[in-house]
PDB file of C-alpha atoms in Angstrom:
ATOM      1  CA  GLU A1261      16.490  24.802   9.131  1.00  0.00           C
ATOM      2  CA  LYS A1262      17.653  21.540   7.548  1.00  0.00           C
ATOM      3  CA  PHE A1263      20.395  23.340   5.650  1.00  0.00           C
ATOM      4  CA  ARG A1264      21.489  25.352   8.678  1.00  0.00           C
ATOM      5  CA  ASN A1265      21.856  22.106  10.604  1.00  0.00           C
ATOM      6  CA  GLY A1266      24.154  20.655   7.961  1.00  0.00           C
ATOM      7  CA  VAL A1267      21.591  18.605   6.024  1.00  0.00           C
ATOM      8  CA  ILE A1268      21.725  18.871   2.233  1.00  0.00           C
ATOM      9  CA  VAL A1269      18.271  19.632   0.870  1.00  0.00           C
ATOM     10  CA  SER A1270      17.695  17.647  -2.301  1.00  0.00           C
ATOM     11  CA  GLU A1271      14.618  17.867  -4.537  1.00  0.00           C
ATOM     12  CA  GLU A1272      12.143  18.952  -1.892  1.00  0.00           C
ATOM     13  CA  GLU A1273       8.732  19.599  -3.476  1.00  0.00           C
ATOM     14  CA  ILE A1274       7.421  23.079  -2.697  1.00  0.00           C
ATOM     15  CA  GLU A1275       4.426  25.091  -3.852  1.00  0.00           C
ATOM     16  CA  ILE A1276       5.241  28.487  -5.316  1.00  0.00           C
ATOM     17  CA  ASN A1277       2.860  31.444  -5.573  1.00  0.00           C
ATOM     18  CA  ARG A1278       3.905  33.897  -8.253  1.00  0.00           C
ATOM     19  CA  ASP A1279       1.974  36.813  -9.768  1.00  0.00           C
ATOM     20  CA  GLY A1280      -1.316  35.486  -8.456  1.00  0.00           C
ATOM     21  CA  SER A1281      -0.817  31.981  -9.828  1.00  0.00           C
ATOM     22  CA  SER A1282       0.529  28.897  -8.121  1.00  0.00           C
ATOM     23  CA  GLY A1283       2.918  26.233  -9.311  1.00  0.00           C
ATOM     24  CA  TRP A1284       5.201  23.472  -8.089  1.00  0.00           C
ATOM     25  CA  ALA A1285       8.964  23.122  -8.048  1.00  0.00           C
ATOM     26  CA  THR A1286      11.667  20.916  -6.613  1.00  0.00           C
ATOM     27  CA  MET A1287      14.132  22.848  -4.491  1.00  0.00           C
ATOM     28  CA  SER A1288      17.703  21.811  -3.739  1.00  0.00           C
ATOM     29  CA  ILE A1289      20.242  23.638  -1.568  1.00  0.00           C
ATOM     30  CA  PHE A1290      23.938  22.821  -1.745  1.00  0.00           C
ATOM     31  CA  PRO A1291      26.758  24.353   0.344  1.00  0.00           C
ATOM     32  CA  PHE A1292      29.992  25.638  -1.147  1.00  0.00           C
ATOM     33  CA  THR A1293      32.870  27.927  -0.197  1.00  0.00           C
ATOM     34  CA  ASP A1294      33.555  31.024  -2.361  1.00  0.00           C
ATOM     35  CA  TYR A1295      36.911  32.526  -3.348  1.00  0.00           C
ATOM     36  CA  ALA A1296      36.968  34.527  -0.079  1.00  0.00           C
ATOM     37  CA  ASN A1297      36.586  31.279   1.892  1.00  0.00           C
ATOM     38  CA  GLN A1298      33.064  32.218   2.983  1.00  0.00           C
ATOM     39  CA  ARG A1299      30.403  29.553   3.339  1.00  0.00           C
ATOM     40  CA  MET A1300      27.701  30.090   0.757  1.00  0.00           C
ATOM     41  CA  SER A1301      24.761  28.151  -0.614  1.00  0.00           C
ATOM     42  CA  LEU A1302      23.435  27.400  -4.062  1.00  0.00           C
ATOM     43  CA  VAL A1303      19.654  27.158  -4.420  1.00  0.00           C
ATOM     44  CA  THR A1304      18.136  25.509  -7.484  1.00  0.00           C
ATOM     45  CA  LEU A1305      14.458  25.464  -8.431  1.00  0.00           C
ATOM     46  CA  LEU A1306      13.102  23.134 -11.108  1.00  0.00           C
ATOM     47  CA  ASP A1307       9.583  23.821 -12.369  1.00  0.00           C
ATOM     48  CA  ILE A1308       7.507  20.614 -12.127  1.00  0.00           C
ATOM     49  CA  THR A1309       4.057  22.201 -12.448  1.00  0.00           C
ATOM     50  CA  ARG A1310       3.283  20.299 -15.630  1.00  0.00           C
ATOM     51  CA  GLN A1311       4.395  16.979 -14.135  1.00  0.00           C
ATOM     52  CA  LYS A1312       2.191  17.594 -11.079  1.00  0.00           C
ATOM     53  CA  GLU A1313      -0.782  18.301 -13.340  1.00  0.00           C
ATOM     54  CA  ILE A1314      -0.164  15.024 -15.203  1.00  0.00           C
ATOM     55  CA  ASP A1315       0.174  13.091 -11.928  1.00  0.00           C
ATOM     56  CA  THR A1316      -3.084  14.611 -10.664  1.00  0.00           C
ATOM     57  CA  ALA A1317      -4.852  13.682 -13.887  1.00  0.00           C
ATOM     58  CA  LYS A1318      -3.569  10.109 -13.575  1.00  0.00           C
ATOM     59  CA  SER A1319      -4.760   9.876  -9.965  1.00  0.00           C
ATOM     60  CA  GLU A1320      -8.181  11.260 -10.915  1.00  0.00           C
ATOM     61  CA  PHE A1321      -8.451   8.693 -13.733  1.00  0.00           C
ATOM     62  CA  VAL A1322      -7.531   5.819 -11.379  1.00  0.00           C
ATOM     63  CA  SER A1323     -10.082   7.075  -8.853  1.00  0.00           C
ATOM     64  CA  LEU A1324     -12.840   7.303 -11.495  1.00  0.00           C
ATOM     65  CA  ALA A1325     -11.981   3.903 -12.994  1.00  0.00           C
ATOM     66  CA  SER A1326     -11.944   2.303  -9.547  1.00  0.00           C
ATOM     67  CA  HIS A1327     -15.413   3.669  -8.799  1.00  0.00           C
ATOM     68  CA  GLN A1328     -16.755   2.413 -12.127  1.00  0.00           C
ATOM     69  CA  LEU A1329     -15.269  -1.063 -11.630  1.00  0.00           C
ATOM     70  CA  ARG A1330     -16.961  -1.508  -8.273  1.00  0.00           C
ATOM     71  CA  THR A1331     -20.420  -1.992  -9.821  1.00  0.00           C
ATOM     72  CA  PRO A1332     -19.651  -4.973 -12.128  1.00  0.00           C
ATOM     73  CA  ILE A1333     -17.468  -6.581  -9.459  1.00  0.00           C
ATOM     74  CA  ALA A1334     -20.325  -6.345  -6.950  1.00  0.00           C
ATOM     75  CA  GLY A1335     -22.621  -7.960  -9.527  1.00  0.00           C
ATOM     76  CA  MET A1336     -20.203 -10.854 -10.044  1.00  0.00           C
ATOM     77  CA  ARG A1337     -19.844 -11.364  -6.297  1.00  0.00           C
ATOM     78  CA  TRP A1338     -23.619 -11.450  -5.758  1.00  0.00           C
ATOM     79  CA  SER A1339     -24.059 -13.892  -8.659  1.00  0.00           C
ATOM     80  CA  ALA A1340     -21.398 -16.230  -7.263  1.00  0.00           C
ATOM     81  CA  GLU A1341     -22.905 -16.073  -3.772  1.00  0.00           C
ATOM     82  CA  LEU A1342     -26.418 -16.779  -5.115  1.00  0.00           C
ATOM     83  CA  LEU A1343     -25.072 -19.714  -7.116  1.00  0.00           C
ATOM     84  CA  LEU A1344     -23.600 -21.214  -3.962  1.00  0.00           C
ATOM     85  CA  MET A1345     -26.791 -20.578  -1.981  1.00  0.00           C
ATOM     86  CA  ASP A1346     -29.332 -21.790  -4.546  1.00  0.00           C
ATOM     87  CA  GLY A1347     -27.232 -24.648  -5.863  1.00  0.00           C
ATOM     88  CA  ALA A1348     -25.942 -25.951  -2.561  1.00  0.00           C
ATOM     89  CA  GLU A1349     -27.536 -29.369  -3.114  1.00  0.00           C
ATOM     90  CA  SER A1350     -27.439 -29.576  -6.914  1.00  0.00           C
ATOM     91  CA  LEU A1351     -23.772 -28.655  -7.391  1.00  0.00           C
ATOM     92  CA  SER A1352     -21.182 -31.396  -7.455  1.00  0.00           C
ATOM     93  CA  LYS A1353     -18.092 -31.131  -5.257  1.00  0.00           C
ATOM     94  CA  GLN A1354     -16.003 -30.057  -8.236  1.00  0.00           C
ATOM     95  CA  GLN A1355     -18.566 -27.440  -9.326  1.00  0.00           C
ATOM     96  CA  ARG A1356     -18.776 -26.094  -5.798  1.00  0.00           C
ATOM     97  CA  ARG A1357     -14.978 -25.897  -5.672  1.00  0.00           C
ATOM     98  CA  TYR A1358     -14.993 -23.894  -8.911  1.00  0.00           C
ATOM     99  CA  ALA A1359     -17.698 -21.575  -7.536  1.00  0.00           C
ATOM    100  CA  ASP A1360     -15.737 -21.064  -4.306  1.00  0.00           C
ATOM    101  CA  ARG A1361     -12.635 -20.245  -6.336  1.00  0.00           C
ATOM    102  CA  LEU A1362     -14.633 -17.800  -8.463  1.00  0.00           C
ATOM    103  CA  LEU A1363     -15.961 -16.031  -5.370  1.00  0.00           C
ATOM    104  CA  SER A1364     -12.465 -15.881  -3.858  1.00  0.00           C
ATOM    105  CA  ASN A1365     -10.984 -14.353  -7.020  1.00  0.00           C
ATOM    106  CA  VAL A1366     -13.827 -11.828  -7.292  1.00  0.00           C
ATOM    107  CA  GLN A1367     -13.126 -10.766  -3.709  1.00  0.00           C
ATOM    108  CA  ARG A1368      -9.413 -10.413  -4.503  1.00  0.00           C
ATOM    109  CA  MET A1369     -10.333  -8.255  -7.487  1.00  0.00           C
ATOM    110  CA  ALA A1370     -12.565  -6.099  -5.277  1.00  0.00           C
ATOM    111  CA  ASN A1371      -9.734  -5.685  -2.772  1.00  0.00           C
ATOM    112  CA  LEU A1372      -7.350  -4.718  -5.578  1.00  0.00           C
ATOM    113  CA  VAL A1373      -9.764  -2.068  -6.870  1.00  0.00           C
ATOM    114  CA  ASP A1374     -10.138  -0.718  -3.328  1.00  0.00           C
ATOM    115  CA  ASP A1375      -6.336  -0.521  -3.084  1.00  0.00           C
ATOM    116  CA  PHE A1376      -6.198   1.500  -6.306  1.00  0.00           C
ATOM    117  CA  LEU A1377      -8.879   3.816  -4.965  1.00  0.00           C
ATOM    118  CA  GLN A1378      -7.074   4.337  -1.659  1.00  0.00           C
ATOM    119  CA  VAL A1379      -3.768   5.100  -3.415  1.00  0.00           C
ATOM    120  CA  SER A1380      -5.434   7.620  -5.727  1.00  0.00           C
ATOM    121  CA  ARG A1381      -7.005   9.325  -2.700  1.00  0.00           C
ATOM    122  CA  PHE A1382      -3.570   9.655  -1.120  1.00  0.00           C
ATOM    123  CA  ASP A1383      -2.179  11.193  -4.315  1.00  0.00           C
ATOM    124  CA  LEU A1384      -5.099  13.613  -4.510  1.00  0.00           C
ATOM    125  CA  GLY A1385      -4.859  14.462  -0.807  1.00  0.00           C
ATOM    126  CA  THR A1386      -8.435  13.343  -0.121  1.00  0.00           C
ATOM    127  CA  ARG A1387      -7.660  10.241   1.963  1.00  0.00           C
ATOM    128  CA  ILE A1388      -8.731  10.723   5.576  1.00  0.00           C
ATOM    129  CA  LEU A1389      -7.152   8.464   8.196  1.00  0.00           C
ATOM    130  CA  GLN A1390      -9.628   6.510  10.325  1.00  0.00           C
ATOM    131  CA  PRO A1391      -7.818   5.255  13.439  1.00  0.00           C
ATOM    132  CA  GLU A1392      -9.385   2.408  15.389  1.00  0.00           C
ATOM    133  CA  VAL A1393      -8.334  -0.452  17.656  1.00  0.00           C
ATOM    134  CA  VAL A1394      -6.887  -3.221  15.469  1.00  0.00           C
ATOM    135  CA  ASP A1395      -5.984  -6.786  16.426  1.00  0.00           C
ATOM    136  CA  ILE A1396      -2.690  -6.902  14.558  1.00  0.00           C
ATOM    137  CA  GLN A1397      -2.176 -10.658  14.891  1.00  0.00           C
ATOM    138  CA  LYS A1398      -5.626 -11.353  13.456  1.00  0.00           C
ATOM    139  CA  LEU A1399      -5.025  -8.905  10.613  1.00  0.00           C
ATOM    140  CA  ILE A1400      -1.761 -10.598   9.633  1.00  0.00           C
ATOM    141  CA  ASN A1401      -3.269 -14.079   9.931  1.00  0.00           C
ATOM    142  CA  ASP A1402      -6.198 -12.998   7.728  1.00  0.00           C
ATOM    143  CA  VAL A1403      -3.810 -11.726   5.039  1.00  0.00           C
ATOM    144  CA  VAL A1404      -1.809 -14.959   5.193  1.00  0.00           C
ATOM    145  CA  GLY A1405      -5.018 -16.984   4.896  1.00  0.00           C
ATOM    146  CA  GLU A1406      -6.184 -14.977   1.869  1.00  0.00           C
ATOM    147  CA  GLN A1407      -2.966 -15.799   0.012  1.00  0.00           C
ATOM    148  CA  SER A1408      -2.793 -19.479   1.037  1.00  0.00           C
ATOM    149  CA  LEU A1409      -3.347 -20.678  -2.536  1.00  0.00           C
ATOM    150  CA  MET A1410      -0.303 -18.737  -3.732  1.00  0.00           C
ATOM    151  CA  THR A1411       1.955 -20.029  -0.977  1.00  0.00           C
ATOM    152  CA  SER A1412       0.721 -23.608  -1.451  1.00  0.00           C
ATOM    153  CA  SER A1413       1.330 -23.538  -5.199  1.00  0.00           C
ATOM    154  CA  LYS A1414       4.962 -22.476  -4.610  1.00  0.00           C
ATOM    155  CA  GLN A1415       5.355 -24.687  -1.509  1.00  0.00           C
ATOM    156  CA  ILE A1416       6.399 -21.657   0.516  1.00  0.00           C
ATOM    157  CA  VAL A1417       6.740 -21.960   4.287  1.00  0.00           C
ATOM    158  CA  VAL A1418       5.318 -18.971   6.174  1.00  0.00           C
ATOM    159  CA  GLU A1419       6.952 -18.212   9.515  1.00  0.00           C
ATOM    160  CA  ARG A1420       5.385 -15.781  11.987  1.00  0.00           C
ATOM    161  CA  HIS A1421       7.256 -14.201  14.896  1.00  0.00           C
ATOM    162  CA  PHE A1422       4.981 -11.923  16.895  1.00  0.00           C
ATOM    163  CA  ASP A1423       5.746  -9.849  19.967  1.00  0.00           C
ATOM    164  CA  ASP A1424       3.227 -11.230  22.459  1.00  0.00           C
ATOM    165  CA  SER A1425       3.343  -7.997  24.447  1.00  0.00           C
ATOM    166  CA  VAL A1426       1.581  -6.281  21.516  1.00  0.00           C
ATOM    167  CA  SER A1427      -1.814  -7.592  20.468  1.00  0.00           C
ATOM    168  CA  GLU A1428      -3.835  -4.454  19.718  1.00  0.00           C
ATOM    169  CA  ILE A1429      -2.781  -1.137  18.211  1.00  0.00           C
ATOM    170  CA  VAL A1430      -4.608   2.031  17.193  1.00  0.00           C
ATOM    171  CA  THR A1431      -4.230   2.661  13.470  1.00  0.00           C
ATOM    172  CA  ASP A1432      -6.106   2.858  10.174  1.00  0.00           C
ATOM    173  CA  GLU A1433      -7.001  -0.808   9.601  1.00  0.00           C
ATOM    174  CA  LYS A1434      -7.594  -0.516   5.832  1.00  0.00           C
ATOM    175  CA  LEU A1435      -4.284   1.249   5.304  1.00  0.00           C
ATOM    176  CA  LEU A1436      -2.344  -1.231   7.443  1.00  0.00           C
ATOM    177  CA  ARG A1437      -4.007  -4.172   5.668  1.00  0.00           C
ATOM    178  CA  MET A1438      -3.048  -2.664   2.303  1.00  0.00           C
ATOM    179  CA  ILE A1439       0.586  -2.286   3.390  1.00  0.00           C
ATOM    180  CA  VAL A1440       0.847  -5.798   4.832  1.00  0.00           C
ATOM    181  CA  THR A1441      -0.875  -7.336   1.785  1.00  0.00           C
ATOM    182  CA  ASN A1442       1.395  -5.569  -0.702  1.00  0.00           C
ATOM    183  CA  LEU A1443       4.580  -6.472   1.150  1.00  0.00           C
ATOM    184  CA  TYR A1444       3.447 -10.051   1.702  1.00  0.00           C
ATOM    185  CA  ASN A1445       2.425 -10.496  -1.949  1.00  0.00           C
ATOM    186  CA  ASN A1446       5.812  -9.174  -3.093  1.00  0.00           C
ATOM    187  CA  ALA A1447       7.606 -11.572  -0.754  1.00  0.00           C
ATOM    188  CA  ILE A1448       5.643 -14.497  -2.189  1.00  0.00           C
ATOM    189  CA  LYS A1449       6.077 -13.314  -5.766  1.00  0.00           C
ATOM    190  CA  TYR A1450       9.858 -13.011  -5.585  1.00  0.00           C
ATOM    191  CA  SER A1451      10.472 -16.034  -3.371  1.00  0.00           C
ATOM    192  CA  HIS A1452      11.708 -19.219  -5.028  1.00  0.00           C
ATOM    193  CA  ASN A1453       9.703 -22.455  -4.915  1.00  0.00           C
ATOM    194  CA  GLY A1454      10.099 -24.062  -1.507  1.00  0.00           C
ATOM    195  CA  GLY A1455      11.300 -20.800   0.017  1.00  0.00           C
ATOM    196  CA  VAL A1456      10.438 -19.153   3.316  1.00  0.00           C
ATOM    197  CA  VAL A1457       8.520 -15.948   4.000  1.00  0.00           C
ATOM    198  CA  ASP A1458       8.987 -14.510   7.475  1.00  0.00           C
ATOM    199  CA  ILE A1459       6.573 -12.026   9.074  1.00  0.00           C
ATOM    200  CA  THR A1460       7.864 -10.393  12.249  1.00  0.00           C
ATOM    201  CA  TYR A1461       6.768  -7.483  14.382  1.00  0.00           C
ATOM    202  CA  PHE A1462       8.140  -6.219  17.657  1.00  0.00           C
ATOM    203  CA  ARG A1463       8.054  -3.219  19.956  1.00  0.00           C
ATOM    204  CA  GLU A1464      10.937  -0.763  19.697  1.00  0.00           C
ATOM    205  CA  GLY A1465      10.479   2.059  22.169  1.00  0.00           C
ATOM    206  CA  ALA A1466       7.246   3.828  21.306  1.00  0.00           C
ATOM    207  CA  ASP A1467       7.228   2.334  17.800  1.00  0.00           C
ATOM    208  CA  LEU A1468       6.042  -0.941  16.336  1.00  0.00           C
ATOM    209  CA  VAL A1469       8.485  -2.404  13.801  1.00  0.00           C
ATOM    210  CA  MET A1470       7.222  -4.863  11.201  1.00  0.00           C
ATOM    211  CA  GLU A1471       9.419  -6.882   8.839  1.00  0.00           C
ATOM    212  CA  ILE A1472       8.236  -9.059   5.952  1.00  0.00           C
ATOM    213  CA  LYS A1473      10.998 -10.812   4.059  1.00  0.00           C
ATOM    214  CA  ASP A1474      11.637 -13.864   1.915  1.00  0.00           C
ATOM    215  CA  TYR A1475      14.713 -16.065   1.806  1.00  0.00           C
TER     216      TYR A1475
END
């Protein structure tokens, strides 16, 4: 249907069943005119079964590694929390600051491992969306707060322009948080010292448009 409507089909992944076995290929369709001036089409199929198997193996490895990393990370987090609880009076201000920083970095590591796990589930086709009501302003402000050390160290100014007519949306909160965090981290990473990172979202018809950019 794409081709019939004038759209060139380029490297579309398709599953092929042949002689009782299945495989994967990229399909492209290009139009051309033959010697009789008739409109024809050229279809190419490139076998990518082996590449898909390798990609699946990589995703399975990331998923397994992410699961295994959760246990030691949880142990570090509990140890840091117990240190802060039991040593609340005995720790100096500097020691408590170090412990707080340790707990913050452990939490960032846990979030990173969760991100890896979610991505591997998408690649394996096992990720199930879990829509719920999400306070989008709070979500963005939480992400900005989590990365405050990075923005402070580079003296980056964070500007937020929110559409006040949109406060809550129905979406997968973990997935949206992952997207916002990745885009925001990239903006901070590639922004120069003293730069500006702008986070904007607004309603456009039935869609919500979000922009995260640095300049």
